[in-house]
Coordinates of N, CA, C and O in Angstrom, one line a residue:
F1241 N 0.8 -1.2 0.0 CA 0.0 0.0 0.0 C 0.9 1.3 0.0 O 0.6 2.2 -0.8
I1242 N 1.9 1.3 0.9 CA 2.7 2.4 1.0 C 3.5 2.6 -0.3 O 3.7 3.7 -0.8
F1243 N 4.0 1.5 -0.9 CA 4.7 1.6 -2.2 C 3.9 2.1 -3.3 O 4.4 2.8 -4.2
M1244 N 2.6 1.8 -3.3 CA 1.7 2.3 -4.3 C 1.6 3.9 -4.2 O 1.6 4.6 -5.2
I1245 N 1.5 4.3 -3.0 CA 1.4 5.8 -2.8 C 2.7 6.4 -3.2 O 2.7 7.5 -3.8
M1246 N 3.8 5.8 -2.8 CA 5.1 6.4 -3.2 C 5.3 6.4 -4.7 O 5.8 7.4 -5.2
R1247 N 4.9 5.4 -5.4 CA 5.0 5.4 -6.8 C 4.1 6.5 -7.4 O 4.5 7.1 -8.4
Y1248 N 2.9 6.6 -6.9 CA 2.0 7.7 -7.4 C 2.7 9.0 -7.3 O 2.7 9.9 -8.2
L1249 N 3.2 9.3 -6.1 CA 3.8 10.6 -5.8 C 5.1 10.8 -6.7 O 5.4 11.9 -7.1
Q1250 N 5.8 9.7 -6.9 CA 7.0 9.8 -7.8 C 6.6 10.2 -9.2 O 7.2 11.1 -9.8
V1251 N 5.6 9.5 -9.7 CA 5.1 9.8 -11.1 C 4.6 11.2 -11.1 O 4.9 12.0 -12.1
K1252 N 3.8 11.6 -10.1 CA 3.2 13.0 -10.1 C 4.3 14.0 -10.1 O 4.2 15.0 -10.9
E1253 N 5.3 13.9 -9.2 CA 6.3 14.8 -9.1 C 7.1 14.9 -10.4 O 7.5 16.0 -10.9
Y1254 N 7.4 13.8 -11.0 CA 8.2 13.8 -12.3 C 7.4 14.5 -13.4 O 8.0 15.3 -14.1
V1255 N 6.1 14.2 -13.5 CA 5.3 14.7 -14.6 C 5.2 16.2 -14.4 O 5.3 17.0 -15.3
L1256 N 4.9 16.7 -13.2 CA 4.7 18.1 -12.9 C 6.0 18.9 -13.1 O 6.0 20.0 -13.6
S1257 N 7.1 18.3 -12.6 CA 8.4 19.0 -12.7 C 8.9 19.0 -14.2 O 9.4 20.0 -14.6
T1258 N 8.6 18.0 -15.0 CA 8.9 18.0 -16.4 C 8.1 19.1 -17.1 O 8.6 19.8 -18.0
Y1259 N 6.9 19.2 -16.8 CA 6.0 20.2 -17.4 C 6.5 21.6 -17.0 O 6.4 22.5 -17.9
R1260 N 6.9 21.8 -15.8 CA 7.3 23.1 -15.3 C 8.6 23.6 -16.0 O 8.8 24.7 -16.3
I1261 N 9.5 22.6 -16.3 CA 10.8 22.9 -16.9 C 10.6 23.4 -18.3 O 11.4 24.1 -18.9
G1262 N 9.5 23.0 -18.9 CA 9.2 23.4 -20.3 C 9.6 22.4 -21.3 O 10.0 22.7 -22.4
N1263 N 9.6 21.2 -20.9 CA 9.9 20.1 -21.8 C 8.8 19.9 -22.8 O 7.8 20.7 -22.9
T1264 N 9.0 19.0 -23.7 CA 8.0 18.9 -24.8 C 6.7 18.2 -24.4 O 5.8 18.1 -25.2
M1265 N 6.5 17.9 -23.1 CA 5.3 17.3 -22.7 C 4.2 18.3 -22.7 O 4.3 19.4 -22.2
T1266 N 3.1 18.0 -23.5 CA 2.0 18.9 -23.6 C 1.1 18.8 -22.4 O 1.2 17.8 -21.6
L1267 N 0.2 19.7 -22.2 CA -0.7 19.7 -21.1 C -1.6 18.5 -21.2 O -1.9 17.9 -20.1
T1268 N -2.1 18.1 -22.4 CA -2.9 16.9 -22.5 C -2.2 15.7 -22.1 O -2.7 14.8 -21.4
S1269 N -0.9 15.5 -22.5 CA -0.1 14.4 -22.2 C 0.1 14.3 -20.7 O 0.1 13.3 -20.1
R1270 N 0.4 15.5 -20.1 CA 0.6 15.6 -18.7 C -0.6 15.1 -17.9 O -0.5 14.3 -17.0
N1271 N -1.8 15.6 -18.3 CA -3.0 15.3 -17.6 C -3.3 13.8 -17.8 O -3.9 13.2 -16.9
R1272 N -3.1 13.3 -19.0 CA -3.3 11.9 -19.2 C -2.5 11.0 -18.3 O -2.9 10.0 -17.7
K1273 N -1.2 11.3 -18.2 CA -0.3 10.5 -17.3 C -0.7 10.6 -15.9 O -0.6 9.6 -15.1
L1274 N -1.1 11.8 -15.4 CA -1.5 12.0 -14.0 C -2.8 11.2 -13.8 O -3.0 10.6 -12.7
L1275 N -3.7 11.2 -14.8 CA -5.0 10.5 -14.6 C -4.7 9.0 -14.5 O -5.3 8.3 -13.7
V1276 N -3.9 8.5 -15.4 CA -3.5 7.0 -15.4 C -2.9 6.7 -14.1 O -3.2 5.6 -13.5
S1277 N -2.0 7.5 -13.6 CA -1.4 7.3 -12.3 C -2.4 7.3 -11.1 O -2.3 6.4 -10.2
K1278 N -3.4 8.2 -11.2 CA -4.4 8.2 -10.1 C -5.3 7.0 -10.2 O -5.6 6.4 -9.2
I1279 N -5.6 6.6 -11.4 CA -6.5 5.4 -11.6 C -5.7 4.1 -11.1 O -6.3 3.3 -10.4
S1280 N -4.4 4.1 -11.4 CA -3.7 2.9 -10.9 C -3.5 2.9 -9.4 O -3.5 1.9 -8.8
L1281 N -3.5 4.1 -8.8 CA -3.4 4.2 -7.3 C -4.7 3.6 -6.7 O -4.7 2.8 -5.8
V1282 N -5.8 4.0 -7.3 CA -7.1 3.5 -6.8 C -7.2 2.0 -6.9 O -7.6 1.2 -6.0
I1283 N -6.8 1.5 -8.1 CA -6.8 0.0 -8.3 C -5.9 -0.7 -7.4 O -6.2 -1.7 -6.8
G1284 N -4.7 -0.1 -7.1 CA -3.8 -0.7 -6.2 C -4.3 -0.7 -4.7 O -4.1 -1.7 -4.0
I1285 N -5.0 0.4 -4.3 CA -5.6 0.4 -3.0 C -6.7 -0.7 -2.9 O -6.8 -1.4 -1.9
L1286 N -7.5 -0.9 -4.0 CA -8.5 -1.9 -4.0 C -7.9 -3.3 -3.9 O -8.4 -4.2 -3.2
A1287 N -6.7 -3.5 -4.6 CA -6.0 -4.8 -4.5 C -5.5 -5.0 -3.1 O -5.6 -6.1 -2.6
S1288 N -5.1 -4.0 -2.4 CA -4.6 -4.1 -1.0 C -5.8 -4.4 -0.1 O -5.6 -5.2 0.8
I1289 N -6.9 -3.9 -0.3 CA -8.1 -4.2 0.5 C -8.5 -5.7 0.2 O -8.8 -6.4 1.2
G1290 N -8.3 -6.2 -1.0 CA -8.6 -7.6 -1.3 C -7.6 -8.5 -0.6 O -8.0 -9.5 0.0
A1291 N -6.3 -8.1 -0.5 CA -5.3 -8.9 0.2 C -5.7 -8.9 1.7 O -5.5 -9.9 2.4
S1292 N -6.2 -7.8 2.2 CA -6.6 -7.7 3.6 C -7.8 -8.7 3.9 O -7.9 -9.3 4.9
M1293 N -8.7 -8.7 2.9 CA -9.9 -9.6 3.0 C -9.4 -11.0 3.1 O -10.0 -11.8 3.8
V1294 N -8.5 -11.4 2.2 CA -8.0 -12.8 2.2 C -7.4 -13.1 3.6 O -7.6 -14.2 4.1
G1295 N -6.6 -12.2 4.2 CA -6.0 -12.5 5.5 C -7.0 -12.5 6.6 O -6.8 -13.2 7.6
N1296 N -8.1 -11.7 6.5 CA -9.0 -11.6 7.7 C -10.2 -12.5 7.6 O -10.8 -12.8 8.6
F1297 N -10.5 -13.0 6.4 CA -11.6 -14.0 6.3 C -11.0 -15.3 5.9 O -10.6 -15.5 4.8
Q1298 N -11.0 -16.2 6.8 CA -10.4 -17.5 6.5 C -11.3 -18.3 5.6 O -12.5 -18.2 5.6
E1299 N -10.6 -19.1 4.8 CA -11.3 -19.9 3.7 C -12.4 -20.8 4.3 O -13.4 -21.1 3.8
D1300 N -12.1 -21.4 5.5 CA -13.0 -22.4 6.1 C -14.2 -21.7 6.7 O -15.3 -22.3 6.7
N1301 N -14.1 -20.5 7.1 CA -15.2 -19.8 7.8 C -16.1 -19.0 6.9 O -17.3 -19.1 7.0
V1302 N -15.5 -18.1 6.1 CA -16.2 -17.2 5.2 C -15.7 -17.3 3.8 O -14.9 -16.5 3.4
I1303 N -16.0 -18.4 3.1 CA -15.4 -18.7 1.8 C -15.7 -17.6 0.8 O -14.8 -17.2 0.0
V1304 N -16.9 -17.0 0.8 CA -17.3 -16.0 -0.2 C -16.4 -14.8 -0.1 O -15.9 -14.3 -1.1
A1305 N -16.3 -14.3 1.1 CA -15.4 -13.1 1.3 C -14.0 -13.4 1.0 O -13.3 -12.5 0.4
H1306 N -13.5 -14.6 1.3 CA -12.2 -15.0 1.0 C -11.9 -15.0 -0.5 O -10.9 -14.5 -1.0
I1307 N -12.8 -15.6 -1.2 CA -12.7 -15.7 -2.7 C -12.7 -14.3 -3.3 O -12.0 -14.0 -4.2
I1308 N -13.7 -13.5 -2.9 CA -13.8 -12.2 -3.4 C -12.5 -11.4 -3.2 O -12.0 -10.7 -4.1
G1309 N -12.0 -11.5 -2.0 CA -10.7 -10.8 -1.6 C -9.6 -11.3 -2.5 O -8.7 -10.6 -2.9
A1310 N -9.6 -12.7 -2.7 CA -8.5 -13.2 -3.5 C -8.5 -12.7 -5.0 O -7.5 -12.4 -5.6
Y1311 N -9.7 -12.7 -5.5 CA -9.9 -12.2 -6.9 C -9.5 -10.7 -7.0 O -8.9 -10.2 -7.9
M1312 N -9.9 -9.9 -5.9 CA -9.5 -8.5 -5.9 C -8.0 -8.4 -5.8 O -7.4 -7.6 -6.5
A1313 N -7.4 -9.1 -4.9 CA -6.0 -9.0 -4.7 C -5.2 -9.4 -5.9 O -4.3 -8.6 -6.4
F1314 N -5.5 -10.6 -6.5 CA -4.7 -11.0 -7.6 C -5.1 -10.4 -8.9 O -4.3 -10.1 -9.8
G1315 N -6.4 -10.2 -9.1 CA -6.9 -9.6 -10.4 C -6.5 -8.1 -10.5 O -5.9 -7.7 -11.5
L1316 N -6.9 -7.4 -9.4 CA -6.6 -5.9 -9.5 C -5.1 -5.7 -9.3 O -4.6 -4.7 -9.8
G1317 N -4.5 -6.5 -8.5 CA -3.0 -6.4 -8.3 C -2.3 -6.6 -9.7 O -1.3 -5.9 -10.0
G1318 N -2.8 -7.6 -10.4 CA -2.2 -7.8 -11.8 C -2.5 -6.6 -12.7 O -1.6 -6.2 -13.5
L1319 N -3.7 -6.1 -12.6 CA -4.0 -4.9 -13.4 C -3.1 -3.7 -13.0 O -2.6 -3.0 -13.9
Y1320 N -2.9 -3.5 -11.7 CA -2.1 -2.4 -11.3 C -0.7 -2.6 -11.8 O 0.0 -1.7 -12.3
S1321 N -0.2 -3.8 -11.8 CA 1.2 -4.1 -12.3 C 1.3 -3.8 -13.8 O 2.3 -3.2 -14.2
W1322 N 0.3 -4.2 -14.5 CA 0.3 -3.9 -16.0 C 0.3 -2.4 -16.2 O 1.0 -1.9 -17.1
I1323 N -0.6 -1.7 -15.5 CA -0.6 -0.2 -15.7 C 0.7 0.4 -15.4 O 1.2 1.3 -16.1
Q1324 N 1.4 0.0 -14.3 CA 2.7 0.5 -14.0 C 3.8 0.2 -15.0 O 4.6 1.0 -15.3
A1325 N 3.7 -1.1 -15.5 CA 4.6 -1.5 -16.5 C 4.5 -0.6 -17.8 O 5.5 -0.2 -18.4
V1326 N 3.2 -0.4 -18.2 CA 3.0 0.4 -19.4 C 3.4 1.9 -19.2 O 4.0 2.5 -20.0
L1327 N 3.1 2.3 -18.0 CA 3.4 3.7 -17.6 C 4.9 3.9 -17.6 O 5.4 5.0 -18.0
S1328 N 5.7 2.9 -17.2 CA 7.1 3.0 -17.2 C 7.7 3.2 -18.6 O 8.8 3.7 -18.8
Y1329 N 7.0 2.7 -19.6 CA 7.4 2.9 -21.0 C 7.1 4.3 -21.5 O 7.8 4.8 -22.3
Y1330 N 6.0 4.9 -21.0 CA 5.7 6.2 -21.4 C 6.5 7.3 -20.6 O 6.6 8.4 -21.0
I1331 N 7.1 6.9 -19.5 CA 7.9 7.8 -18.7 C 9.3 7.1 -18.5 O 9.6 6.7 -17.4
P1332 N 10.1 6.9 -19.5 CA 11.3 6.1 -19.4 C 12.4 6.8 -18.6 O 13.3 6.1 -18.1
E1333 N 12.3 8.1 -18.4 CA 13.4 8.8 -17.7 C 13.2 8.8 -16.2 O 14.1 9.3 -15.5
I1334 N 12.1 8.3 -15.7 CA 11.9 8.4 -14.3 C 12.9 7.5 -13.5 O 13.3 6.5 -14.1
H1335 N 13.2 7.8 -12.3 CA 14.2 7.1 -11.5 C 13.7 5.7 -11.3 O 12.6 5.4 -11.0
G1336 N 14.6 4.7 -11.5 CA 14.4 3.3 -11.3 C 13.7 2.6 -12.5 O 13.1 1.6 -12.4
S1337 N 13.7 3.3 -13.7 CA 13.0 2.7 -14.8 C 14.0 2.5 -16.0 O 13.8 3.1 -17.0
S1338 N 15.0 1.7 -15.7 CA 15.9 1.4 -16.8 C 15.2 0.5 -17.8 O 14.2 -0.1 -17.6
K1339 N 15.9 0.3 -18.9 CA 15.3 -0.6 -20.0 C 15.1 -2.0 -19.5 O 14.1 -2.6 -19.8
A1340 N 16.1 -2.5 -18.8 CA 16.1 -3.9 -18.3 C 14.9 -4.0 -17.2 O 14.2 -5.0 -17.2
A1341 N 14.8 -3.0 -16.4 CA 13.7 -3.0 -15.4 C 12.3 -3.0 -16.0 O 11.4 -3.7 -15.6
R1342 N 12.2 -2.3 -17.1 CA 10.9 -2.2 -17.8 C 10.6 -3.6 -18.4 O 9.4 -4.1 -18.3
H1343 N 11.6 -4.2 -19.0 CA 11.4 -5.6 -19.6 C 11.1 -6.6 -18.5 O 10.2 -7.5 -18.7
I1344 N 11.7 -6.5 -17.4 CA 11.5 -7.5 -16.3 C 10.0 -7.2 -15.7 O 9.4 -8.2 -15.4
R1345 N 9.6 -6.0 -15.7 CA 8.2 -5.7 -15.2 C 7.2 -6.4 -16.1 O 6.2 -7.0 -15.7
V1346 N 7.4 -6.3 -17.4 CA 6.5 -6.9 -18.4 C 6.5 -8.4 -18.3 O 5.5 -9.0 -18.3
L1347 N 7.7 -9.0 -18.1 CA 7.8 -10.4 -18.0 C 7.1 -10.9 -16.7 O 6.3 -11.9 -16.8
C1348 N 7.3 -10.2 -15.6 CA 6.5 -10.5 -14.4 C 5.0 -10.4 -14.6 O 4.3 -11.2 -14.1
C1349 N 4.6 -9.4 -15.3 CA 3.2 -9.2 -15.5 C 2.6 -10.3 -16.4 O 1.5 -10.8 -16.1
I1350 N 3.4 -10.8 -17.4 CA 2.9 -11.9 -18.2 C 2.8 -13.1 -17.4 O 1.8 -13.8 -17.5
L1351 N 3.8 -13.4 -16.6 CA 3.7 -14.6 -15.7 C 2.6 -14.6 -14.7 O 1.9 -15.6 -14.5
A1352 N 2.4 -13.4 -14.1 CA 1.3 -13.3 -13.2 C -0.1 -13.4 -13.8 O -1.0 -14.0 -13.3
T1353 N -0.2 -12.9 -15.1 CA -1.5 -13.0 -15.8 C -1.8 -14.4 -16.2 O -2.9 -14.9 -16.0
V1354 N -0.8 -15.1 -16.6 CA -0.9 -16.6 -17.0 C -1.3 -17.4 -15.7 O -2.2 -18.2 -15.7
A1355 N -0.7 -17.1 -14.6 CA -1.0 -17.8 -13.3 C -2.4 -17.5 -12.9 O -3.1 -18.4 -12.4
F1356 N -2.8 -16.2 -13.0 CA -4.2 -15.8 -12.6 C -5.2 -16.5 -13.5 O -6.2 -17.0 -13.0
I1357 N -5.0 -16.5 -14.8 CA -5.9 -17.2 -15.7 C -6.0 -18.7 -15.4 O -7.1 -19.3 -15.4
L1358 N -4.9 -19.3 -15.2 CA -4.9 -20.7 -14.8 C -5.6 -21.0 -13.5 O -6.3 -22.0 -13.4
S1359 N -5.4 -20.1 -12.5 CA -6.1 -20.3 -11.3 C -7.6 -20.2 -11.4 O -8.4 -21.0 -10.8
I1360 N -8.1 -19.3 -12.3 CA -9.5 -19.2 -12.5 C -10.0 -20.4 -13.2 O -11.1 -21.0 -12.9
L1361 N -9.3 -20.9 -14.2 CA -9.6 -22.0 -15.0 C -9.8 -23.3 -14.1 O -10.8 -24.0 -14.1
F1362 N -8.8 -23.5 -13.2 CA -8.8 -24.7 -12.4 C -9.9 -24.5 -11.3 O -10.5 -25.5 -10.9
N1363 N -10.1 -23.3 -10.8 CA -11.2 -23.1 -9.9 C -12.6 -23.4 -10.5 O -13.4 -24.1 -9.9
L1364 N -12.8 -23.0 -11.8 CA -14.0 -23.4 -12.5 C -14.1 -24.9 -12.7 O -15.2 -25.4 -12.5
L1365 N -13.0 -25.5 -13.0 CA -13.0 -27.0 -13.2 C -13.4 -27.7 -11.8 O -14.2 -28.7 -11.8
E1366 N -12.9 -27.2 -10.8 CA -13.2 -27.7 -9.4 C -14.7 -27.6 -9.1 O -15.3 -28.5 -8.6
I1367 N -15.2 -26.4 -9.4 CA -16.6 -26.1 -9.2 C -17.5 -27.0 -10.0 O -18.5 -27.6 -9.5
L1368 N -17.1 -27.2 -11.3 CA -17.9 -28.1 -12.2 C -17.8 -29.5 -11.7 O -18.8 -30.3 -11.8
A1369 N -16.7 -30.0 -11.3 CA -16.5 -31.3 -10.9 C -17.3 -31.6 -9.6 O -17.9 -32.6 -9.5
A1370 N -17.3 -30.6 -8.7 CA -18.1 -30.8 -7.5 C -19.6 -30.8 -7.8 O -20.4 -31.5 -7.2
Y1371 N -20.0 -29.9 -8.7 CA -21.4 -29.8 -9.1 C -22.0 -31.1 -9.7 O -23.1 -31.6 -9.5
F1372 N -21.1 -31.7 -10.6 CA -21.6 -32.9 -11.3 C -21.2 -34.2 -10.6 O -21.4 -35.3 -11.1
G1373 N -20.6 -34.1 -9.4 CA -20.4 -35.3 -8.6 C -19.1 -36.0 -8.9 O -18.9 -37.1 -8.6
N1374 N -18.2 -35.3 -9.6 CA -16.9 -35.9 -10.0 C -15.7 -35.4 -9.1 O -14.6 -35.4 -9.6
D1375 N -16.0 -35.0 -7.9 CA -15.0 -34.5 -7.0 C -14.1 -35.6 -6.5 O -14.6 -36.6 -5.9
L1376 N -12.8 -35.5 -6.8 CA -11.9 -36.6 -6.4 C -11.7 -36.7 -4.9 O -11.6 -37.8 -4.4
S1377 N -11.8 -35.6 -4.2 CA -11.6 -35.7 -2.7 C -12.7 -36.5 -2.1 O -12.5 -37.2 -1.1
T1378 N -14.0 -36.4 -2.6 CA -15.0 -37.2 -2.0 C -14.9 -38.7 -2.4 O -15.2 -39.6 -1.6
R1379 N -14.4 -39.0 -3.6 CA -14.2 -40.4 -4.0 C -13.1 -41.0 -3.1 O -13.2 -42.1 -2.7
I1380 N -12.0 -40.3 -2.9 CA -10.9 -40.8 -2.1 C -11.3 -41.1 -0.7 O -11.1 -42.2 -0.1
S1381 N -12.1 -40.2 -0.1 CA -12.5 -40.4 1.3 C -13.5 -41.5 1.4 O -13.6 -42.2 2.4
S1382 N -14.4 -41.7 0.4 CA -15.4 -42.7 0.5 C -14.8 -44.1 0.2 O -15.3 -45.1 0.7
D1383 N -13.7 -44.1 -0.6 CA -13.0 -45.4 -0.8 C -12.3 -45.9 0.4 O -12.1 -47.2 0.5
N1384 N -11.8 -45.1 1.2 CA -11.0 -45.5 2.4 C -11.9 -45.9 3.5 O -11.4 -46.4 4.5
C1385 N -13.2 -45.7 3.5 CA -14.0 -46.0 4.7 C -14.3 -47.5 4.8 O -14.5 -48.3 4.1

């Protein structure tokens, strides 16, 4: 959460100082970058709230809140990461945004997106298997009795 606020302030300060110096950044470009940064901050805060929900609502006790929090944490967290990765390409001069760091951010975003899609897919398969009575965990426990 704190790092998201720090990143927002870093981007805001860079964009405003670049505009004040009289660089080639137009007012529209400046406003667009600030808006994207604000939107990513809100998305990041929502992802943090989702992570808090996962920690505070145990899977065994309140499954719905736990699952909603997990999708918020991983889904919105991934979206936040993608926005920051793309933003780092539009502001390449910002501190900590070397060419290698930008490529590593994109690689991490790709891996996180694939993992998130796979988790959704396997979660749906588990729900379908339980709904149609093909749940392996119930078969194994009934065979051992």
